[in-house]
Structure formats: C-alpha cells, structure tokens
Amino acid sequence: MKITYIGTAASEGLPALFCQCPICDAARKNMGKEFRGRAGICVNGKLLVDFPPDIYHGAAKAGVDLSQIEDIVVTHSHEDHFTPYELSTRREPVYCKRTQPGKLHVYGNLSTGAKLNGYVPGAADGHGESHGLAFDYAKSFEPIETAAGVTVTMLPADHDKNQECRMMFIVENATGKTFLYAHDTGLFPEETVEFLKGKRCDLISLDCTNVLLGDENDRNHMGIKADIRMRQILIENGTADENTQFIVHHFSHNGFIPNGEVCSQPDFEKMAADHGFLMSYDGMKVEI
C-alpha cells in the first residue's frame, strides 16, 4: 500500500494565513517540512481521504495526479476537509476534458452530500453526469470497495457532535496490509475501539492538532500526550504491536506554543521520535 500525505496541517494551515506567531514566521522563512497545507492523503494513486482547500497545490507538489483519482472518502464536511467547489471544475467541456470513462465516487456523511449538491446539483442523488461524479452516503462499519485495491471502513470519531465524523480503517485487498487514518478525533469512541479489537494495523496515523497542549484525555482533537495514551490503548487492544508504525499528523500552530513557550517544529519532531512517532510532512510517502 502506497500512501502520500498531501497536506498535514489543521484548519488554518501552517503558517496560518494572517498569523505572526514565531511558529508561523519560522514556517514562512524556512519553508520545507515546516510549511503545511490542510490535511489529506492519497492511497495507491487512486483514492483520496478528504479533499482540502489546498488540494490543487498540495497534490501537484506531492506528485499526485488528480485525474487518476476514482474514489474520495470524506471524514466530515468541515471546510478544511472538504472543498466541493474544486469538484465543480470537473464539468465538461467548460473546465476540463476527461478521457477516462466512469464516475468519480465521493463517499461521506449526509452533510457532505448536501454540501456537494450545492456545487454539483444532483450529485447527492447519484446524478452528476456533466461532472462525471456521484455521491454515496456511507454508513459507519460498512466496508467500501475502492478502485485503489483497498477496502475502506468508516469508523466513528470523537469530533463534531452535529454530524457523523469518521476515521478510516483501510485494508489492501491483495496483501492484507492495514492502515488506520484517525484525524479530527479525540480519544477513540468505545465502539471504534471495540471494532478494532484484534485487527492489527501495520500503520496508524493519529491526530496531533493540539501538539503540546491538552492532556492524555483530549476530546475532539489530540496532542502528543493523548497520542501516547491512545497508542497504549491500541496495543492492549491488539490493534498495534511492536512492529506497528505510528505517525502523528494534522498540526495547529497554536500547539507549538504551550504556556507561551515556543517549541519549534524540528524540536517537536525529535520529541515525537523519542516517543516512537514519526512526524508527517507535506509530500511524505510511506509504503507498507
């Protein structure tokens, strides 16, 4: 399974658009790994998880060809994870010429479908012919077969109580390699932990929006303290073992300045490594 991290920041990006804090100033100056778009990934060149507002630049920079994408699974409809306007540019012949037959399938909650319908009328009812796409409401715990050769199961996350927010349990059909992508969530809901019991993952990517803020009982988002606790829960649950690779992801600039003390991104990367986590960055490629 080949995974590309297209974007790795929280909702405001990093540097945040108008921010002049030391972390954002350093990101503008240093660029490279410290410069982050809003979060999203690509799996096997054909599947996207989330469709952030930075998708145009992030995909091009990461070497992801959006014309080859056949499925998009959306965790939730917040603007930093789903920007349906960009999908309206699939309309022929005004915006593009598509040579591949078939539709692009978008999977998500009802709020995601309604939002998509505002830009691609009829898509939520399976009718988006001029744009070559269709929306499918996806229920939690029901597997989705994708063109990327992986099965995706949406699992409940602890985030916005006004809509279904999910994380992704991804299994590569040919090899059985397993990837858990868990973002915009606090500590996992009990029903998600129970589903994952005994399902060993090769790679687990955890939300780290709070970075050094928060504690081991974080709700809605996690930081490194909660990530450490969540990893232990998953190990005890049989979802992870000593060979499971852990990545922290989805960073907010605010989390690098706990109590007014600045922790640079490179310093946090070293700290995360000391605790057994890799720190994601835009364009990062992982193969399991």
CSV table of C-alpha atoms in Angstrom, one decimal:
chain,number,residue,atom,x,y,z
A,1,MET,CA,0.0,0.0,0.0
A,2,LYS,CA,1.4,3.4,-1.1
A,3,ILE,CA,0.4,6.4,1.0
A,4,THR,CA,1.1,10.0,0.2
A,5,TYR,CA,0.5,12.8,2.7
A,6,ILE,CA,-0.8,15.7,0.6
A,7,GLY,CA,-1.4,18.1,3.5
A,8,THR,CA,-0.6,17.9,7.2
A,9,ALA,CA,-1.9,21.0,8.9
A,10,ALA,CA,-5.1,21.8,10.8
A,11,SER,CA,-7.8,24.1,9.6
A,12,GLU,CA,-5.8,27.3,9.4
A,13,GLY,CA,-2.8,25.8,7.6
A,14,LEU,CA,0.7,26.3,8.8
A,15,PRO,CA,1.7,29.1,8.6
A,16,ALA,CA,-1.8,30.3,9.4
A,17,LEU,CA,-3.0,32.9,6.8
A,18,PHE,CA,-2.7,36.0,8.9
A,19,CYS,CA,-0.7,34.9,11.9
A,20,GLN,CA,2.6,36.4,13.0
A,21,CYS,CA,3.4,34.0,15.9
A,22,PRO,CA,7.0,32.6,16.0
A,23,ILE,CA,5.9,29.2,14.6
A,24,CYS,CA,4.2,30.7,11.6
A,25,ASP,CA,7.0,33.2,11.0
A,26,ALA,CA,9.5,30.3,11.0
A,27,ALA,CA,7.4,28.3,8.6
A,28,ARG,CA,7.4,31.2,6.1
A,29,LYS,CA,11.1,31.6,6.5
A,30,ASN,CA,12.2,28.0,6.4
A,31,MET,CA,9.5,26.5,4.1
A,32,GLY,CA,10.3,22.8,3.5
A,33,LYS,CA,8.7,20.5,6.1
A,34,GLU,CA,7.5,23.3,8.2
A,35,PHE,CA,5.2,24.7,5.5
A,36,ARG,CA,1.9,22.7,5.6
A,37,GLY,CA,-1.4,22.7,3.7
A,38,ARG,CA,-4.7,21.4,5.1
A,39,ALA,CA,-4.8,17.7,5.7
A,40,GLY,CA,-5.5,14.9,3.2
A,41,ILE,CA,-3.9,11.8,1.8
A,42,CYS,CA,-3.7,9.7,-1.3
A,43,VAL,CA,-3.7,5.8,-1.3
A,44,ASN,CA,-2.3,3.8,-4.3
A,45,GLY,CA,-2.7,6.8,-6.6
A,46,LYS,CA,-6.5,6.3,-7.0
A,47,LEU,CA,-8.1,7.1,-3.6
A,48,LEU,CA,-8.2,10.3,-1.6
A,49,VAL,CA,-9.1,10.6,2.0
A,50,ASP,CA,-10.6,14.2,2.3
A,51,PHE,CA,-10.5,16.9,-0.3
A,52,PRO,CA,-9.0,20.0,1.4
A,53,PRO,CA,-8.9,23.6,0.1
A,54,ASP,CA,-5.2,23.2,-0.7
A,55,ILE,CA,-5.7,20.2,-2.9
A,56,TYR,CA,-4.7,21.9,-6.1
A,57,HIS,CA,-1.2,22.9,-5.0
A,58,GLY,CA,-0.7,20.1,-2.5
A,59,ALA,CA,-1.4,17.3,-5.0
A,60,ALA,CA,0.8,18.8,-7.7
A,61,LYS,CA,3.6,19.3,-5.2
A,62,ALA,CA,3.3,15.7,-3.9
A,63,GLY,CA,3.1,14.2,-7.4
A,64,VAL,CA,-0.5,13.1,-7.1
A,65,ASP,CA,-2.4,13.2,-10.4
A,66,LEU,CA,-5.9,14.1,-9.6
A,67,SER,CA,-7.2,12.9,-13.0
A,68,GLN,CA,-6.4,9.4,-11.9
A,69,ILE,CA,-8.5,9.6,-8.7
A,70,GLU,CA,-11.6,7.3,-8.8
A,71,ASP,CA,-12.8,7.5,-5.1
A,72,ILE,CA,-12.8,10.1,-2.4
A,73,VAL,CA,-13.8,9.3,1.1
A,74,VAL,CA,-14.6,12.3,3.3
A,75,THR,CA,-14.2,12.2,7.1
A,76,HIS,CA,-16.6,15.1,7.7
A,77,SER,CA,-17.8,18.2,5.9
A,78,HIS,CA,-15.8,20.9,7.7
A,79,GLU,CA,-14.2,23.3,5.2
A,80,ASP,CA,-10.7,22.2,5.9
A,81,HIS,CA,-11.5,18.6,5.0
A,82,PHE,CA,-14.0,19.1,2.1
A,83,THR,CA,-14.0,21.8,-0.5
A,84,PRO,CA,-16.6,20.8,-3.1
A,85,TYR,CA,-16.1,23.9,-5.3
A,86,GLU,CA,-13.0,22.2,-6.7
A,87,LEU,CA,-15.0,19.2,-7.8
A,88,SER,CA,-17.3,21.5,-9.8
A,89,THR,CA,-14.3,22.1,-12.2
A,90,ARG,CA,-14.7,18.5,-13.5
A,91,ARG,CA,-17.6,19.9,-15.6
A,92,GLU,CA,-17.1,19.3,-19.3
A,93,PRO,CA,-16.4,21.0,-21.7
A,94,VAL,CA,-16.1,24.3,-19.7
A,95,TYR,CA,-13.4,23.3,-17.2
A,96,CYS,CA,-11.8,20.1,-18.4
A,97,LYS,CA,-11.6,17.3,-20.9
A,98,ARG,CA,-11.7,13.8,-19.4
A,99,THR,CA,-10.5,10.8,-21.4
A,100,GLN,CA,-11.2,8.2,-18.7
A,101,PRO,CA,-14.7,6.7,-18.6
A,102,GLY,CA,-16.6,6.1,-15.4
A,103,LYS,CA,-17.5,8.4,-12.4
A,104,LEU,CA,-15.6,9.7,-9.5
A,105,HIS,CA,-17.3,8.4,-6.4
A,106,VAL,CA,-17.5,10.6,-3.3
A,107,TYR,CA,-18.4,8.9,0.0
A,108,GLY,CA,-19.3,10.6,3.2
A,109,ASN,CA,-22.0,11.7,5.7
A,110,LEU,CA,-25.2,13.4,4.8
A,111,SER,CA,-23.8,16.9,5.5
A,112,THR,CA,-21.0,16.2,2.9
A,113,GLY,CA,-23.6,15.1,0.3
A,114,ALA,CA,-25.7,18.3,0.9
A,115,LYS,CA,-22.6,20.4,0.6
A,116,LEU,CA,-21.5,18.8,-2.6
A,117,ASN,CA,-25.0,19.2,-4.1
A,118,GLY,CA,-24.6,23.0,-3.7
A,119,TYR,CA,-21.8,22.9,-6.3
A,120,VAL,CA,-22.8,19.9,-8.4
A,121,PRO,CA,-26.6,19.8,-8.5
A,122,GLY,CA,-27.9,16.3,-8.4
A,123,ALA,CA,-24.7,14.7,-7.2
A,124,ALA,CA,-26.2,13.7,-3.9
A,125,ASP,CA,-28.9,11.7,-5.8
A,126,GLY,CA,-26.3,10.0,-7.9
A,127,HIS,CA,-26.7,12.4,-10.8
A,128,GLY,CA,-23.7,14.4,-11.7
A,129,GLU,CA,-23.2,13.4,-15.3
A,130,SER,CA,-21.7,16.6,-16.6
A,131,HIS,CA,-19.1,16.5,-13.8
A,132,GLY,CA,-18.6,12.7,-14.0
A,133,LEU,CA,-19.2,12.2,-10.3
A,134,ALA,CA,-21.7,10.8,-7.9
A,135,PHE,CA,-22.1,10.9,-4.1
A,136,ASP,CA,-22.8,7.8,-1.9
A,137,TYR,CA,-23.8,8.1,1.7
A,138,ALA,CA,-21.5,5.8,3.7
A,139,LYS,CA,-22.5,4.3,7.0
A,140,SER,CA,-20.1,3.5,9.8
A,141,PHE,CA,-18.8,0.0,9.9
A,142,GLU,CA,-19.9,-0.9,6.4
A,143,PRO,CA,-16.9,-1.7,4.0
A,144,ILE,CA,-16.4,0.3,0.8
A,145,GLU,CA,-14.6,-1.4,-2.1
A,146,THR,CA,-12.4,1.1,-4.0
A,147,ALA,CA,-10.6,1.2,-7.3
A,148,ALA,CA,-7.4,1.6,-5.4
A,149,GLY,CA,-7.4,-2.1,-4.5
A,150,VAL,CA,-8.3,-1.3,-0.8
A,151,THR,CA,-11.4,-1.7,1.3
A,152,VAL,CA,-12.2,1.3,3.4
A,153,THR,CA,-14.4,1.2,6.5
A,154,MET,CA,-15.5,4.4,8.2
A,155,LEU,CA,-15.4,4.3,12.0
A,156,PRO,CA,-16.9,6.8,14.4
A,157,ALA,CA,-14.6,9.6,15.6
A,158,ASP,CA,-14.9,12.0,18.6
A,159,HIS,CA,-15.2,15.4,16.9
A,160,ASP,CA,-18.2,17.5,15.9
A,161,LYS,CA,-21.4,16.2,17.6
A,162,ASN,CA,-23.6,17.9,14.9
A,163,GLN,CA,-22.6,15.4,12.2
A,164,GLU,CA,-21.1,11.9,11.7
A,165,CYS,CA,-17.4,12.3,11.9
A,166,ARG,CA,-15.3,9.3,10.9
A,167,MET,CA,-11.8,7.9,10.7
A,168,MET,CA,-10.7,5.4,8.1
A,169,PHE,CA,-9.7,1.8,8.5
A,170,ILE,CA,-8.1,0.8,5.2
A,171,VAL,CA,-7.1,-2.8,4.2
A,172,GLU,CA,-5.2,-3.5,1.0
A,173,ASN,CA,-7.1,-6.3,-0.7
A,174,ALA,CA,-4.2,-8.1,-2.3
A,175,THR,CA,-1.8,-8.2,0.6
A,176,GLY,CA,-3.8,-7.6,3.7
A,177,LYS,CA,-1.7,-4.6,4.8
A,178,THR,CA,-3.7,-2.5,7.1
A,179,PHE,CA,-3.7,1.3,7.7
A,180,LEU,CA,-5.7,3.3,10.3
A,181,TYR,CA,-6.1,7.0,9.5
A,182,ALA,CA,-7.5,8.7,12.6
A,183,HIS,CA,-7.8,12.5,12.3
A,184,ASP,CA,-10.1,15.2,13.7
A,185,THR,CA,-10.7,13.0,16.7
A,186,GLY,CA,-10.0,12.9,20.4
A,187,LEU,CA,-9.6,9.5,22.1
A,188,PHE,CA,-11.5,7.0,20.1
A,189,PRO,CA,-15.1,6.2,21.0
A,190,GLU,CA,-15.6,2.9,22.7
A,191,GLU,CA,-17.5,1.4,19.7
A,192,THR,CA,-14.5,2.2,17.5
A,193,VAL,CA,-12.0,0.6,19.9
A,194,GLU,CA,-14.2,-2.5,20.1
A,195,PHE,CA,-14.4,-2.8,16.3
A,196,LEU,CA,-10.6,-2.5,16.0
A,197,LYS,CA,-10.0,-5.2,18.7
A,198,GLY,CA,-7.6,-7.8,17.4
A,199,LYS,CA,-7.3,-6.1,14.0
A,200,ARG,CA,-3.6,-5.5,13.9
A,201,CYS,CA,-2.5,-2.5,11.8
A,202,ASP,CA,0.8,-2.0,10.0
A,203,LEU,CA,0.5,1.8,10.1
A,204,ILE,CA,-1.5,4.1,12.4
A,205,SER,CA,-1.7,7.8,11.8
A,206,LEU,CA,-3.0,9.8,14.8
A,207,ASP,CA,-4.4,13.3,15.1
A,208,CYS,CA,-2.0,15.7,16.8
A,209,THR,CA,-3.7,19.1,16.4
A,210,ASN,CA,-3.1,20.1,20.0
A,211,VAL,CA,0.6,19.2,19.7
A,212,LEU,CA,1.9,20.1,23.2
A,213,LEU,CA,-1.4,21.5,24.5
A,214,GLY,CA,-4.1,19.4,26.2
A,215,ASP,CA,-3.6,16.2,28.2
A,216,GLU,CA,-4.0,12.4,27.8
A,217,ASN,CA,-7.8,12.7,27.9
A,218,ASP,CA,-8.2,15.0,25.0
A,219,ARG,CA,-11.6,15.3,23.3
A,220,ASN,CA,-12.3,16.4,19.7
A,221,HIS,CA,-8.6,16.6,18.9
A,222,MET,CA,-5.5,15.0,20.4
A,223,GLY,CA,-2.0,16.2,21.2
A,224,ILE,CA,1.1,14.2,21.9
A,225,LYS,CA,0.1,13.2,25.5
A,226,ALA,CA,-3.2,11.8,24.2
A,227,ASP,CA,-1.4,10.1,21.3
A,228,ILE,CA,0.8,8.3,23.7
A,229,ARG,CA,-2.2,7.1,25.7
A,230,MET,CA,-4.1,6.1,22.5
A,231,ARG,CA,-1.2,4.1,21.3
A,232,GLN,CA,-1.1,2.2,24.6
A,233,ILE,CA,-4.9,1.5,24.3
A,234,LEU,CA,-4.4,0.2,20.8
A,235,ILE,CA,-1.5,-2.0,21.8
A,236,GLU,CA,-3.6,-3.5,24.7
A,237,ASN,CA,-6.5,-3.9,22.2
A,238,GLY,CA,-4.4,-6.0,19.8
A,239,THR,CA,-4.7,-3.3,17.1
A,240,ALA,CA,-1.0,-2.5,17.3
A,241,ASP,CA,2.2,-4.2,18.4
A,242,GLU,CA,5.9,-3.5,18.4
A,243,ASN,CA,6.1,-3.6,14.6
A,244,THR,CA,3.3,-1.1,14.0
A,245,GLN,CA,4.5,2.2,12.7
A,246,PHE,CA,2.9,5.3,14.3
A,247,ILE,CA,2.7,8.7,12.7
A,248,VAL,CA,1.4,12.0,14.2
A,249,HIS,CA,-0.4,14.3,11.8
A,250,HIS,CA,-2.7,17.3,11.5
A,251,PHE,CA,-0.9,20.1,13.3
A,252,SER,CA,-2.1,23.5,14.5
A,253,HIS,CA,0.5,26.3,15.0
A,254,ASN,CA,-1.1,27.0,18.4
A,255,GLY,CA,0.0,23.7,19.8
A,256,PHE,CA,3.7,24.6,19.4
A,257,ILE,CA,3.4,27.5,21.9
A,258,PRO,CA,2.2,25.9,25.2
A,259,ASN,CA,2.0,28.5,28.0
A,260,GLY,CA,3.8,31.0,25.9
A,261,GLU,CA,6.9,28.8,25.5
A,262,VAL,CA,7.9,28.1,21.9
A,263,CYS,CA,8.8,24.6,20.7
A,264,SER,CA,10.0,24.7,17.1
A,265,GLN,CA,8.7,22.1,14.6
A,266,PRO,CA,12.1,20.5,14.3
A,267,ASP,CA,12.4,20.2,18.1
A,268,PHE,CA,8.9,18.6,18.2
A,269,GLU,CA,9.9,16.2,15.5
A,270,LYS,CA,12.8,15.0,17.7
A,271,MET,CA,10.4,14.8,20.7
A,272,ALA,CA,7.9,12.8,18.8
A,273,ALA,CA,10.6,10.4,17.6
A,274,ASP,CA,11.7,9.9,21.2
A,275,HIS,CA,8.2,8.7,22.0
A,276,GLY,CA,8.1,6.4,18.9
A,277,PHE,CA,6.2,8.6,16.5
A,278,LEU,CA,7.2,9.9,13.0
A,279,MET,CA,6.0,13.4,12.3
A,280,SER,CA,4.2,13.8,9.0
A,281,TYR,CA,5.0,16.5,6.4
A,282,ASP,CA,3.5,17.5,3.1
A,283,GLY,CA,4.6,15.2,0.4
A,284,MET,CA,5.6,12.4,2.8
A,285,LYS,CA,5.4,9.0,1.2
A,286,VAL,CA,5.0,5.8,3.2
A,287,GLU,CA,4.8,2.2,1.8
A,288,ILE,CA,3.6,-0.7,3.9
